[in-house]
PDB file of C-alpha atoms in Angstrom:
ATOM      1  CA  UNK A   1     -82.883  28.822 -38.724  1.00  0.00           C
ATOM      2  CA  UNK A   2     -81.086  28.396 -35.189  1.00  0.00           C
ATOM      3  CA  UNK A   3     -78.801  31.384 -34.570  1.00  0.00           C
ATOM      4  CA  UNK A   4     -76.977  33.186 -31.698  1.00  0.00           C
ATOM      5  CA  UNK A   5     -78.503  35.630 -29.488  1.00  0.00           C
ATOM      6  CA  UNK A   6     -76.874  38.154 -27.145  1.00  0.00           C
ATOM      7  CA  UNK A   7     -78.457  39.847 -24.101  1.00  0.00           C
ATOM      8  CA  UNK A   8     -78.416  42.958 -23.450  1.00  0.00           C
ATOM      9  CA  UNK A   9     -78.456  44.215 -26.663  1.00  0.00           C
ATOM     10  CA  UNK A  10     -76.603  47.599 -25.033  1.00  0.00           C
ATOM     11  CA  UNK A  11     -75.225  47.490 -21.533  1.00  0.00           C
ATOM     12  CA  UNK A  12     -74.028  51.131 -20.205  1.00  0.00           C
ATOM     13  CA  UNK A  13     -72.267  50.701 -17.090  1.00  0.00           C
ATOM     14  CA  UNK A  14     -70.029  53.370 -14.870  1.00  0.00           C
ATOM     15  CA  UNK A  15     -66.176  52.676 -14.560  1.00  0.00           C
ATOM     16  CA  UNK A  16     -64.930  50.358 -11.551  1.00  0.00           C
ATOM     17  CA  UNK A  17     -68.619  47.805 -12.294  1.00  0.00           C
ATOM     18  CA  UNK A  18     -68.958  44.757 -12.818  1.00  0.00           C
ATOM     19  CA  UNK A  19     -71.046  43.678 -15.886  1.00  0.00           C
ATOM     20  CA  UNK A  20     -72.565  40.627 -17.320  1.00  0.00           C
ATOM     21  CA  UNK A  21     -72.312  39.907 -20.996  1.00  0.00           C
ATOM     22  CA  UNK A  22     -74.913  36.830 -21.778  1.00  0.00           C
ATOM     23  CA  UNK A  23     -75.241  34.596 -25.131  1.00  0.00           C
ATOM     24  CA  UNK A  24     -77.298  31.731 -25.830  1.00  0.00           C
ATOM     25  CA  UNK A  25     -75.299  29.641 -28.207  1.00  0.00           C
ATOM     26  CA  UNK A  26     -76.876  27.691 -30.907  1.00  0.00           C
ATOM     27  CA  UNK A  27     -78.236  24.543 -28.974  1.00  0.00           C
ATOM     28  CA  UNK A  28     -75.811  21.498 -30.030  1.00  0.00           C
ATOM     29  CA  UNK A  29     -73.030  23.626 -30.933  1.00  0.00           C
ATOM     30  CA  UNK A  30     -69.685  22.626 -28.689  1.00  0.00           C
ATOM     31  CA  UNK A  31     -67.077  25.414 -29.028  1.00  0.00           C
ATOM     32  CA  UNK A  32     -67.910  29.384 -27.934  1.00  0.00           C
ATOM     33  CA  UNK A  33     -66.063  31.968 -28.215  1.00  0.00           C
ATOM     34  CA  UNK A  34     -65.986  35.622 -27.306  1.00  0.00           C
ATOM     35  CA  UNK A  35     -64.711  38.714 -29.757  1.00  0.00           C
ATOM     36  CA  UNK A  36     -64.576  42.353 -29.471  1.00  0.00           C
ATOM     37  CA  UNK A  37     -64.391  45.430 -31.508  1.00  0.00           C
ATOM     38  CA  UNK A  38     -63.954  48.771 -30.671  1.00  0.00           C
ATOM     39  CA  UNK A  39     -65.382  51.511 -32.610  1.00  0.00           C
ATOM     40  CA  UNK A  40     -63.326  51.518 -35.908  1.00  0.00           C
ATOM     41  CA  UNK A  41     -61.001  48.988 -35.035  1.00  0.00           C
ATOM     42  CA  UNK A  42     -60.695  45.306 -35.612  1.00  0.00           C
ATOM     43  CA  UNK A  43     -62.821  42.315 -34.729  1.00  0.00           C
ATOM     44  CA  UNK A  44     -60.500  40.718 -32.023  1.00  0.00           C
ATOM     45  CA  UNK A  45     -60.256  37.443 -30.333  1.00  0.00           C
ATOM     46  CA  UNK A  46     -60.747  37.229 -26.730  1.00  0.00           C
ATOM     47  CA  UNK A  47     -61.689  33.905 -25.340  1.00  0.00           C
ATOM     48  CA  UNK A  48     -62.106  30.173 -26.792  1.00  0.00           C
ATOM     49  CA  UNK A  49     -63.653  27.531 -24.466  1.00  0.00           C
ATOM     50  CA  UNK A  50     -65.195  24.105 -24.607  1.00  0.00           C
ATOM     51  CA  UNK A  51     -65.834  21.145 -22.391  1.00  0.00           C
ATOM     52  CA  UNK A  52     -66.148  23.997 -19.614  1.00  0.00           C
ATOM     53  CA  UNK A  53     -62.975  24.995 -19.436  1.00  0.00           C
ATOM     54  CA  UNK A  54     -60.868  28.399 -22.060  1.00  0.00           C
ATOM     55  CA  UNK A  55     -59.127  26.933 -24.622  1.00  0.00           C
ATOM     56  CA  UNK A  56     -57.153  29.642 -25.345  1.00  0.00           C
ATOM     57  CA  UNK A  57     -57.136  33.108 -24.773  1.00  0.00           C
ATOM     58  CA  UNK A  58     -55.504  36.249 -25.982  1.00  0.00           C
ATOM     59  CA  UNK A  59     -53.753  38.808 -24.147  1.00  0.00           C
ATOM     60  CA  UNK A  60     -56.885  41.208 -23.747  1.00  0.00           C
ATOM     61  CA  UNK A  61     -58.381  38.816 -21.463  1.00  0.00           C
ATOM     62  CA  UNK A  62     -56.565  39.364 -18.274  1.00  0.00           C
ATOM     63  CA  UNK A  63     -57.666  38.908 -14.750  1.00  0.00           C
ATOM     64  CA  UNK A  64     -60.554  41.183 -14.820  1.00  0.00           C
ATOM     65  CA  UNK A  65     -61.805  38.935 -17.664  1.00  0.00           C
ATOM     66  CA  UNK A  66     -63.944  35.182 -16.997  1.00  0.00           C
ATOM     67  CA  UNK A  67     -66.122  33.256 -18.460  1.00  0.00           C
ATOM     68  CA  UNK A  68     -68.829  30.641 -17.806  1.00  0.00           C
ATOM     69  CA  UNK A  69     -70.944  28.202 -18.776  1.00  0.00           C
ATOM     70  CA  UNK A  70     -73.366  28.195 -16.085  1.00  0.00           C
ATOM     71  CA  UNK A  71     -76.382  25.644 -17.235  1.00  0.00           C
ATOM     72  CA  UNK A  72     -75.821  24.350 -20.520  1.00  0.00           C
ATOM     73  CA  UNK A  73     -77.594  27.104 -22.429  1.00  0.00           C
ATOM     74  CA  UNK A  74     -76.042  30.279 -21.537  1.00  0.00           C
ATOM     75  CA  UNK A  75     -72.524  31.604 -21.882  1.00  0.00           C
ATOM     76  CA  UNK A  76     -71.197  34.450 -19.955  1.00  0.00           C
ATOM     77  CA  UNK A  77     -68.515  37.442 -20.249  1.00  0.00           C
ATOM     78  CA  UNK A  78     -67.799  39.137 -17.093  1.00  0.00           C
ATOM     79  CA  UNK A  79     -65.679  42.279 -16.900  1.00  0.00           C
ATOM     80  CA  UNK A  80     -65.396  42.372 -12.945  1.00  0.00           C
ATOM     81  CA  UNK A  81     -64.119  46.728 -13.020  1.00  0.00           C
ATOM     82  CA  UNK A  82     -64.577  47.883 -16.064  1.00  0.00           C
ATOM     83  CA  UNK A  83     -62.479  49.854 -17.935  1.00  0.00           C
ATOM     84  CA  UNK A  84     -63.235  53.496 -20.316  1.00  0.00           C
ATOM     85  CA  UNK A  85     -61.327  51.185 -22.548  1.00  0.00           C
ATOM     86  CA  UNK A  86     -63.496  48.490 -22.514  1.00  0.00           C
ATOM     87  CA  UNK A  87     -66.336  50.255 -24.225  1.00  0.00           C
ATOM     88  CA  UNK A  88     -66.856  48.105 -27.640  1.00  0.00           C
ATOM     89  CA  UNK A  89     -68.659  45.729 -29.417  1.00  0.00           C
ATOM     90  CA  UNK A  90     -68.430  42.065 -28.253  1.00  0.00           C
ATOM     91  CA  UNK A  91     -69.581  39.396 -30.115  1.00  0.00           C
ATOM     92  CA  UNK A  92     -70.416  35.920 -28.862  1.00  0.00           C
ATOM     93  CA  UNK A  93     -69.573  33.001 -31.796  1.00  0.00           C
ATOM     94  CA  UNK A  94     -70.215  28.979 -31.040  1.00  0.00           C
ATOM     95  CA  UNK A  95     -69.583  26.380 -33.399  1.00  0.00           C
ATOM     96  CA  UNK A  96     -70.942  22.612 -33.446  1.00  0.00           C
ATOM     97  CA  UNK A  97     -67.454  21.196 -34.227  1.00  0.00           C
ATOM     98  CA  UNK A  98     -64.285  22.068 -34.997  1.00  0.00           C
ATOM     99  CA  UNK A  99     -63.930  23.415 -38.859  1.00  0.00           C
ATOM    100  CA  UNK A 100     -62.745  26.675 -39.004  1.00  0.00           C
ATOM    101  CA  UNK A 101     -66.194  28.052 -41.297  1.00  0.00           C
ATOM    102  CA  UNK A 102     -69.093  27.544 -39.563  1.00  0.00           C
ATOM    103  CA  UNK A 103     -68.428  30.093 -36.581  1.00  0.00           C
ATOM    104  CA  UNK A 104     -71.979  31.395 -36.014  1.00  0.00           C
ATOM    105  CA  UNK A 105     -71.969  35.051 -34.687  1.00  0.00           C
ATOM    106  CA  UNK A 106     -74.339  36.878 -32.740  1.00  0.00           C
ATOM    107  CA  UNK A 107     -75.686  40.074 -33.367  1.00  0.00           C
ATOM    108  CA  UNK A 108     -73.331  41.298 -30.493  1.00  0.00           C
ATOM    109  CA  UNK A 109     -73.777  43.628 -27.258  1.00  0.00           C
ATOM    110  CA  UNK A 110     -72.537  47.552 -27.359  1.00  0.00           C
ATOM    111  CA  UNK A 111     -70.917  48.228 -24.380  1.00  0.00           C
ATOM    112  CA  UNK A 112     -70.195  51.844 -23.164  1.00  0.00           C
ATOM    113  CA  UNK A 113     -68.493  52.548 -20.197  1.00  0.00           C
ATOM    114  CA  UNK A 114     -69.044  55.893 -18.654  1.00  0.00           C
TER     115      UNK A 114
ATOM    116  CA  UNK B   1     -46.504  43.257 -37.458  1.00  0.00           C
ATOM    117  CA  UNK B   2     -50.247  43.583 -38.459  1.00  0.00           C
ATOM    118  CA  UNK B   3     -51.198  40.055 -39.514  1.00  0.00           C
ATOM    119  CA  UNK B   4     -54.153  40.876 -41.343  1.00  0.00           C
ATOM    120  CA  UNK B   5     -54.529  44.391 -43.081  1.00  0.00           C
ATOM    121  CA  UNK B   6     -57.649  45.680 -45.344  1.00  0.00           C
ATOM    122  CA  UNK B   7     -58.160  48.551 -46.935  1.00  0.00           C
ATOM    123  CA  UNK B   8     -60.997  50.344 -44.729  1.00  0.00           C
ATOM    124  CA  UNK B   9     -62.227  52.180 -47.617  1.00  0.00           C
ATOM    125  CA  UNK B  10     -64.781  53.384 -47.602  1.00  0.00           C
ATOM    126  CA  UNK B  11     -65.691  52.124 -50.958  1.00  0.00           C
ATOM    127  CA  UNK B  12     -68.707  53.606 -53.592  1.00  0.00           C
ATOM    128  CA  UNK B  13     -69.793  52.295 -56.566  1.00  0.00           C
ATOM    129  CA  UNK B  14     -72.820  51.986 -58.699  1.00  0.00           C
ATOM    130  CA  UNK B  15     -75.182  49.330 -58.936  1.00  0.00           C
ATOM    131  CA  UNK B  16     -74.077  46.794 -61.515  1.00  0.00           C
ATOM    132  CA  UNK B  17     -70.189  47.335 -60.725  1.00  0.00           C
ATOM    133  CA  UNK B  18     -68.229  44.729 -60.226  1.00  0.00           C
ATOM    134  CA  UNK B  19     -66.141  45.619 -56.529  1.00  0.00           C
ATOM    135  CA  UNK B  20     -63.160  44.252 -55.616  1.00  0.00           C
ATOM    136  CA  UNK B  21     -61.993  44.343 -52.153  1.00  0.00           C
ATOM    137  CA  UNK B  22     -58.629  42.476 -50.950  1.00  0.00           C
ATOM    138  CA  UNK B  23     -56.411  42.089 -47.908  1.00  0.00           C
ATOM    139  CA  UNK B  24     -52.955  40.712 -47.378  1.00  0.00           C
ATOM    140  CA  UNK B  25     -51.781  38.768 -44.222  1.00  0.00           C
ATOM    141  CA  UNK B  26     -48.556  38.035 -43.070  1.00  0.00           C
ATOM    142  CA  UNK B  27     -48.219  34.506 -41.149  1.00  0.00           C
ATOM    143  CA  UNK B  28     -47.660  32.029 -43.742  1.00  0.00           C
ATOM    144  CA  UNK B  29     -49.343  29.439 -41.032  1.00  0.00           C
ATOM    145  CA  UNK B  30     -52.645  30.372 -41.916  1.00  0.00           C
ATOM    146  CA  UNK B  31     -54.667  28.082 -43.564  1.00  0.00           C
ATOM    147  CA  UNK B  32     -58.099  29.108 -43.877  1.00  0.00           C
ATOM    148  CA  UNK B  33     -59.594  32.034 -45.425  1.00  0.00           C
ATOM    149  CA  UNK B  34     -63.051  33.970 -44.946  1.00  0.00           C
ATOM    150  CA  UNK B  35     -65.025  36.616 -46.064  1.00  0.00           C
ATOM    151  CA  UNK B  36     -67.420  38.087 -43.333  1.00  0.00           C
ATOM    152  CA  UNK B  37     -70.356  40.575 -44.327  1.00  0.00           C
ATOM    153  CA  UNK B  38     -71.377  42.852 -41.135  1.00  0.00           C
ATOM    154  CA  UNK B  39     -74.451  45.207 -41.195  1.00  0.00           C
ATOM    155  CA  UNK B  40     -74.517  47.985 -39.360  1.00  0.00           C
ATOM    156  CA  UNK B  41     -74.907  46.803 -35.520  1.00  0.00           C
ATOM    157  CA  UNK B  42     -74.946  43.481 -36.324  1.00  0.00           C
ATOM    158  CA  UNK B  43     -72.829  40.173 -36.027  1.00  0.00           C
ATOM    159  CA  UNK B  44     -70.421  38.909 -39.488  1.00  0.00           C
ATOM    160  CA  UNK B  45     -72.450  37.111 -41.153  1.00  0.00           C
ATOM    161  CA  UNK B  46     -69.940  34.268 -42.984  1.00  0.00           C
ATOM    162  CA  UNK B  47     -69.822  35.029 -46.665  1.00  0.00           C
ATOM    163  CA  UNK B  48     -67.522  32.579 -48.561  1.00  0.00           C
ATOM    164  CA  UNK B  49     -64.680  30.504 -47.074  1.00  0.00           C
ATOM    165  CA  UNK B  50     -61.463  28.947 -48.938  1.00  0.00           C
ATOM    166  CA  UNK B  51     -59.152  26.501 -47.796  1.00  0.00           C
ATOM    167  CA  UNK B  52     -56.582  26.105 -50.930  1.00  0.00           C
ATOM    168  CA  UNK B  53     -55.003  29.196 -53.032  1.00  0.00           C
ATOM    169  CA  UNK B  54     -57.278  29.298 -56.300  1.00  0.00           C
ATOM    170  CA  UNK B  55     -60.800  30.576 -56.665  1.00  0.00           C
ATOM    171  CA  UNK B  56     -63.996  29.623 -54.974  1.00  0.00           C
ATOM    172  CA  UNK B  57     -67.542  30.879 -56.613  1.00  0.00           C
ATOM    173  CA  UNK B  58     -71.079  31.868 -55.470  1.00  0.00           C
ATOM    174  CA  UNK B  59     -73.504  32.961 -57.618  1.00  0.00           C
ATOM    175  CA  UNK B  60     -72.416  36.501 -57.756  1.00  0.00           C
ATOM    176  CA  UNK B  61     -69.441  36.345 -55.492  1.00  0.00           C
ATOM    177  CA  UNK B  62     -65.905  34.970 -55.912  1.00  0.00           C
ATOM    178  CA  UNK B  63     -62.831  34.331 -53.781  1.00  0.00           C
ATOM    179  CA  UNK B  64     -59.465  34.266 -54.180  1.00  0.00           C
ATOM    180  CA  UNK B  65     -56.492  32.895 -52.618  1.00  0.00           C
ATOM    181  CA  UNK B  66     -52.885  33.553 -53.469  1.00  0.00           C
ATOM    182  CA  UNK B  67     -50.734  32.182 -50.602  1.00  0.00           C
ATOM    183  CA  UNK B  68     -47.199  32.819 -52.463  1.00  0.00           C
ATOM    184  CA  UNK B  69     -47.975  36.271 -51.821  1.00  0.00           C
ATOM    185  CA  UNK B  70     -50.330  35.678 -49.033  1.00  0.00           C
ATOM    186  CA  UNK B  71     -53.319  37.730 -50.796  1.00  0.00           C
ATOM    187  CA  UNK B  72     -57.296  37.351 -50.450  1.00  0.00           C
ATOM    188  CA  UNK B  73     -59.531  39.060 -52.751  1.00  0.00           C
ATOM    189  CA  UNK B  74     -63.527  38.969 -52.782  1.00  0.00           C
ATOM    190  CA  UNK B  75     -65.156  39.980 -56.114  1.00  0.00           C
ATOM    191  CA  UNK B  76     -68.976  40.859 -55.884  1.00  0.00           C
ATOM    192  CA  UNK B  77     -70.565  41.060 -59.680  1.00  0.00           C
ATOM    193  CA  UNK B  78     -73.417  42.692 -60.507  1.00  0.00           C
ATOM    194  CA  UNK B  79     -73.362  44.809 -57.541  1.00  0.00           C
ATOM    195  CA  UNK B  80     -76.729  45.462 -55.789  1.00  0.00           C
ATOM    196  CA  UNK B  81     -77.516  48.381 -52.838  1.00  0.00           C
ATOM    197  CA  UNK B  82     -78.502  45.411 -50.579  1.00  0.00           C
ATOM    198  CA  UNK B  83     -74.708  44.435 -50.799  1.00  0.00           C
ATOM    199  CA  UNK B  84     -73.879  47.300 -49.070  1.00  0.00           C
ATOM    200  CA  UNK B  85     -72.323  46.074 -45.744  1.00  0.00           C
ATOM    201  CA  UNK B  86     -68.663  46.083 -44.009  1.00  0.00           C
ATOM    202  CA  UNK B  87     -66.577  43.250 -45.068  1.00  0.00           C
ATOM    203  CA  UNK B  88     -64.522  41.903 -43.476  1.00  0.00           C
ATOM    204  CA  UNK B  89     -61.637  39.134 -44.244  1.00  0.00           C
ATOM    205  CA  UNK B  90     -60.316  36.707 -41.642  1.00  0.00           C
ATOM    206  CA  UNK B  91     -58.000  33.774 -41.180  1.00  0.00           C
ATOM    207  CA  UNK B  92     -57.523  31.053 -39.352  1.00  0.00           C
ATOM    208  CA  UNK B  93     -55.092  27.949 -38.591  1.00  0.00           C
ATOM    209  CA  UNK B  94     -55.727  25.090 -36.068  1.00  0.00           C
ATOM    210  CA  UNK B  95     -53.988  26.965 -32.645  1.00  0.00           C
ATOM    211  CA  UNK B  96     -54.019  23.477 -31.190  1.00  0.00           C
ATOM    212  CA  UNK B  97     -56.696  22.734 -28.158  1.00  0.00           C
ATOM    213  CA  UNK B  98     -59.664  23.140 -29.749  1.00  0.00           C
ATOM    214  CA  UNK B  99     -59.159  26.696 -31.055  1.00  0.00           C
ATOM    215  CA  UNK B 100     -59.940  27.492 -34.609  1.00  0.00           C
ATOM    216  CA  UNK B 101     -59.882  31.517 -33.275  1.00  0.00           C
ATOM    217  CA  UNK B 102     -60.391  33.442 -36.393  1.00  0.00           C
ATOM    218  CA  UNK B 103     -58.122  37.071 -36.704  1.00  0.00           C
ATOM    219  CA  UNK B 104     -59.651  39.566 -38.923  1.00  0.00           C
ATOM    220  CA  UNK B 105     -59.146  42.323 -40.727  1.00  0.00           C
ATOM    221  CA  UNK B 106     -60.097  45.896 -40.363  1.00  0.00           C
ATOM    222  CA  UNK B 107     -63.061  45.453 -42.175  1.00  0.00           C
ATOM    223  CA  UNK B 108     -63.648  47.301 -45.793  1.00  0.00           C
ATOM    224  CA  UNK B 109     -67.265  49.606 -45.740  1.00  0.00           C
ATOM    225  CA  UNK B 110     -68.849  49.264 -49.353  1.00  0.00           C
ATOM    226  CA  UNK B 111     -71.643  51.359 -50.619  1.00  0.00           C
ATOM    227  CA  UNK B 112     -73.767  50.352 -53.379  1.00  0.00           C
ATOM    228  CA  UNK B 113     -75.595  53.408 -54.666  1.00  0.00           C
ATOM    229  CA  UNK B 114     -78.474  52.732 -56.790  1.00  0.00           C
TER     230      UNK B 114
END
């Protein structure tokens, strides 16, 4: 069964770097998407793109935030200076089209920021 | 105002109980409703999805919709260990774009103790 995968699978990175989050969608899916979740907090929306360009984002993403689609397989989270408080979960999702129940998730990518 | 809130629990039962877990959410422009399952370190997995207030059934698990008082409820029957997980309820509405972004709750931890 296709499915999402994440790379790393843990990514521990010192304050002020810049760090890479990668997911390889499911292969004919259109829409990605990028959540987060801190430790014992909510699942939270971040990022919504398709036809190379965000959608829609929420007010977590700010400046130090971007995304990419770089060759038609991957998708990429960069956190240019991270941020203590950026130390979470984040979760890649892609669906094929656009109904609300098929978001695929991956298994995610633990971030700690030292 | 919170726009989705769960009960975090944690929640312990025996095997064979029938659980109940619910949330409430407050913007009456939501439309869809899910029920997420997340394993420790590992990406929701999509459970059951509604559409319409009413219930919804599968095989051991039901959902339930009541948007006049904008309540979801997932019952589990027959409750087995395996079932133990997070769960986590989320909603949705078409954000225009191409944005189905889902909001979810806090997430509820169930333990099924055999």
């Amino acid at each position: 069964e296709p499915e999402v995968t994440q790379t790393p699978s843990h990514q521990v990175t010192q304050m002020g770097q810049e760090v890479i989050l990668r997911c390889v969608p499911i292969s004919n899916h259109l829409y990605f998407y990028w959540y987060r979740q801190i430790l014992g907090q909510k699942v939270e929306f971040l990022v919504s793109f398709y036809n190379n360009e965000i959608s829609e984002k929420s007010e977590i993403f700010d400046d130090q935030f971007s995304v990419e689609r770089p060759d038609g397989s991957n998708f990429t989270l960069k956190i240019r200076s991270t941020k203590l408080e950026d130390s979470a979960m984040y979760f890649c999702a892609s669906i094929l089209r656009q109904v609300p129940n098929e978001q695929f998730f991956g298994p995610g990518t633990r971030l700690t920021v030292l | 105002q919170k726009e989705v809130e769960q009960d975090p629990g944690p929640l312990s039962v025996p095997e064979g109980a029938i659980v109940s877990l619910n949330c409430t959410y407050s913007n009456s422009a939501f439309q869809y409703f899910m029920w997420y399952r997340q394993y420790s370190r590992k990406g929701p997995e999509l459970l059951m999805y509604t559409y319409s207030s009413g219930n919804k059934e599968d095989g051991r698990f039901t959902a339930q919709v009541d948007k006049s008082s904008k309540y979801i409820s997932l019952f589990i029957r027959d409750s087995q260990p395996s079932d133990s997980a997070t769960y986590l309820c989320a909603t949705t509405t078409y954000s225009g774009g191409s944005n189905y972004k889902l909001t979810f709750g806090k997430g509820t931890l169930l333990t099924v103790n055999p």
